[in-house]
PDB file of C-alpha atoms in Angstrom:
ATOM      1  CA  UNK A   1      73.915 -93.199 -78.849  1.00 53.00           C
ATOM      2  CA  UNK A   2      73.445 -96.130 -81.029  1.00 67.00           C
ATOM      3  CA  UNK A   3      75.651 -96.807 -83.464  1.00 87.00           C
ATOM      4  CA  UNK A   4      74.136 -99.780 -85.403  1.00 94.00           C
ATOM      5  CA  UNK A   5      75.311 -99.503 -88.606  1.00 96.00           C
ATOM      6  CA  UNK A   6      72.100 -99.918 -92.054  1.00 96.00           C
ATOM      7  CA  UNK A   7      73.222-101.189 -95.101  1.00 95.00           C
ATOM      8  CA  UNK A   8      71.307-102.290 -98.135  1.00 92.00           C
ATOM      9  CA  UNK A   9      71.622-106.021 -99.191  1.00 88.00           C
ATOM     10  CA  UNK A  10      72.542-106.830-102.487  1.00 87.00           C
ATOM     11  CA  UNK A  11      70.344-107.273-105.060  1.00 85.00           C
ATOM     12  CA  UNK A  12      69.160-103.691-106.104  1.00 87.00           C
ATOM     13  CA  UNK A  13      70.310-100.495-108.379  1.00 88.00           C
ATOM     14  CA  UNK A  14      69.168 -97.031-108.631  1.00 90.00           C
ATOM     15  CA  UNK A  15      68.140 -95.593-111.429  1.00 92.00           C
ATOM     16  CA  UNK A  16      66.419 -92.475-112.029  1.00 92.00           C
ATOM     17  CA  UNK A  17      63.831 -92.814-114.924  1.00 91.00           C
ATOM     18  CA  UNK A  18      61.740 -89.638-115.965  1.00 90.00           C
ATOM     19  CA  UNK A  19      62.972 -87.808-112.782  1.00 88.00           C
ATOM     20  CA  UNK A  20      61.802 -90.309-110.471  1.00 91.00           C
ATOM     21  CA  UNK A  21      64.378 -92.260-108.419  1.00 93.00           C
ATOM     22  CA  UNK A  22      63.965 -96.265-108.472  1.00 92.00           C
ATOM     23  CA  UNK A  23      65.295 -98.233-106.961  1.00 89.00           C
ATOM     24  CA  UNK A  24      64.829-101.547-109.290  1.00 87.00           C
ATOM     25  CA  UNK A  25      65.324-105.481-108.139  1.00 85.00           C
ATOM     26  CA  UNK A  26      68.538-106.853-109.890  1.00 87.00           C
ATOM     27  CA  UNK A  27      67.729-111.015-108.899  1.00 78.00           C
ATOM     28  CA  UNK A  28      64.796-113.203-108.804  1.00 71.00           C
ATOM     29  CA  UNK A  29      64.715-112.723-104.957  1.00 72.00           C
ATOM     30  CA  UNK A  30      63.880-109.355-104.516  1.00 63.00           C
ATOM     31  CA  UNK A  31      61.551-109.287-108.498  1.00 60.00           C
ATOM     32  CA  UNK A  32      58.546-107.598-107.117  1.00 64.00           C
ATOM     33  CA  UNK A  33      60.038-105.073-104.939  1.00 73.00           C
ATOM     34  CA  UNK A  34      60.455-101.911-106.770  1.00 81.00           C
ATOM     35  CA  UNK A  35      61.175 -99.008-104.158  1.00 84.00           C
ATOM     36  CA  UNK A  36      60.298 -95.300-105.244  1.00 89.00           C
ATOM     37  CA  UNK A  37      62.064 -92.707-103.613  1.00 93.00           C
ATOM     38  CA  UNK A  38      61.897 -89.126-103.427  1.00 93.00           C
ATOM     39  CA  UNK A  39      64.678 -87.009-103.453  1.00 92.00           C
ATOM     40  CA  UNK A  40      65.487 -87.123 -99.819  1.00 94.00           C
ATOM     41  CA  UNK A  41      65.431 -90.788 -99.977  1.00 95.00           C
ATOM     42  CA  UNK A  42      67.229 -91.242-102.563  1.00 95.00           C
ATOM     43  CA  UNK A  43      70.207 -89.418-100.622  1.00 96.00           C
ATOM     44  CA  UNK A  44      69.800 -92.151 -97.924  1.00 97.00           C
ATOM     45  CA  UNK A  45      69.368 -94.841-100.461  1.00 95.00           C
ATOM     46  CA  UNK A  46      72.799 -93.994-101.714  1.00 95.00           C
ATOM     47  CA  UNK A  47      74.292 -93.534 -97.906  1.00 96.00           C
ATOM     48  CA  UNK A  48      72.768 -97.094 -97.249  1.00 96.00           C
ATOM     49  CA  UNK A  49      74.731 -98.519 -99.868  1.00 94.00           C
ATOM     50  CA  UNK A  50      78.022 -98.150 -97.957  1.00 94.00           C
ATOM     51  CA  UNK A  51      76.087 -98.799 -94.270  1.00 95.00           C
ATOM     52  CA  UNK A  52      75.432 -95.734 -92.159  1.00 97.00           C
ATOM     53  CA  UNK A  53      74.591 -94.879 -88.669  1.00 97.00           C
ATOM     54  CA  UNK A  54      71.276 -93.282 -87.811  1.00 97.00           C
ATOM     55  CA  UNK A  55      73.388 -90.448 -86.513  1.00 97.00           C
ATOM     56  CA  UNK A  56      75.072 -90.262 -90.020  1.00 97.00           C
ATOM     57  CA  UNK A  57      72.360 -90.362 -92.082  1.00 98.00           C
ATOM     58  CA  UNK A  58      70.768 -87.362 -90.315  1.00 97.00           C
ATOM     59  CA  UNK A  59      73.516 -85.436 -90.657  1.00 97.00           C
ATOM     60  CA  UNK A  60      73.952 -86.195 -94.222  1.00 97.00           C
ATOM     61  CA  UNK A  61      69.790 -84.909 -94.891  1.00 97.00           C
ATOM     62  CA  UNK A  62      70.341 -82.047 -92.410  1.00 97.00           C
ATOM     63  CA  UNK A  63      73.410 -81.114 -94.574  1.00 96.00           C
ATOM     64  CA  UNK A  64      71.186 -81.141 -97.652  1.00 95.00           C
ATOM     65  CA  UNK A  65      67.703 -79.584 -96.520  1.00 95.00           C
ATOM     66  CA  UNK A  66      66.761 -77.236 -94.072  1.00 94.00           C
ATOM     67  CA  UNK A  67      64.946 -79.491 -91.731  1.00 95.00           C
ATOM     68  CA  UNK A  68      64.990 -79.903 -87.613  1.00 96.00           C
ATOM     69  CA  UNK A  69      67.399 -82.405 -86.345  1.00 96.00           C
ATOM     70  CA  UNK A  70      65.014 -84.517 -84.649  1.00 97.00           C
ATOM     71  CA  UNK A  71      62.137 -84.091 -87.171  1.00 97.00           C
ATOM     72  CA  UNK A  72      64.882 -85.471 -89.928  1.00 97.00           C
ATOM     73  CA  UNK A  73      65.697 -88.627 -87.541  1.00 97.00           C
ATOM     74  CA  UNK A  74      62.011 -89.410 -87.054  1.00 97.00           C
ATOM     75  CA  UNK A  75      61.473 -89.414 -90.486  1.00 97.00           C
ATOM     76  CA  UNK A  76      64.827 -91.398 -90.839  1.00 97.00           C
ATOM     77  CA  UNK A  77      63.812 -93.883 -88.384  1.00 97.00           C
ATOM     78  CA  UNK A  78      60.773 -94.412 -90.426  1.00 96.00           C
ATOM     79  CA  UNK A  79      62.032 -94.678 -93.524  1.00 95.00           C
ATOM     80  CA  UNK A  80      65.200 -96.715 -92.321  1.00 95.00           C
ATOM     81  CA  UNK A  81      61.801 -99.242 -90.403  1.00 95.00           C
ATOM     82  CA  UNK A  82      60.347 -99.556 -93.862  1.00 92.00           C
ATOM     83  CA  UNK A  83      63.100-100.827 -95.666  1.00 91.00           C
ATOM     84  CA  UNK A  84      63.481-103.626 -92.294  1.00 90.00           C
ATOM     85  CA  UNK A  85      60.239-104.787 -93.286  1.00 88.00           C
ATOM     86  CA  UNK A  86      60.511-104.877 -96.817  1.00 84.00           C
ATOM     87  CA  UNK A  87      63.673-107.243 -96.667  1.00 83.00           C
ATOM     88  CA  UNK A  88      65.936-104.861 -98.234  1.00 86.00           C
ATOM     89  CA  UNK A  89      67.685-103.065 -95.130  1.00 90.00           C
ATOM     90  CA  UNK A  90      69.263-105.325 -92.561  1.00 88.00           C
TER      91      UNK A  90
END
């Protein structure tokens, strides 16, 4: 089991504008990086702001939607890989 723990780094804030979730660049750094999320994301978004295992983040989303364990931590993982690359996950 690994529990590495995500967390956002500073610099962002979510906001939800028209019924989309953003999640909108706060300092010079990160000024072209706006992140749009979808409702399950945004859920993990929010988890990420406090750090999170894998593990708990799944739980969390299988908590909230009916979804397949392992299906929901593939997507995760994904998701979780994306924000890596972007800069805004570490």
């Amino acid at each position: 089991m690994n529990n590495k723990k995500y967390i956002l780094k500073p610099g962002y804030v979510l906001r939800e504008i028209a019924g989309e979730h953003l999640a909108i660049p706060v300092t010079a750094e990160n000024s072209t990086d706006i992140v749009v999320l979808n409702p399950v994301s945004a859920i993990l978004w929010t988890e990420l702001e406090t750090g999170k295992t894998l593990d708990e983040l799944t739980d969390k989303i299988c908590e909230n939607f009916d979804i397949n364990r392992d299906e929901a931590k593939a997507d995760i993982t994904e998701f979780i890989d994306s924000l890596v690359e972007k800069g805004v996950v570490e």
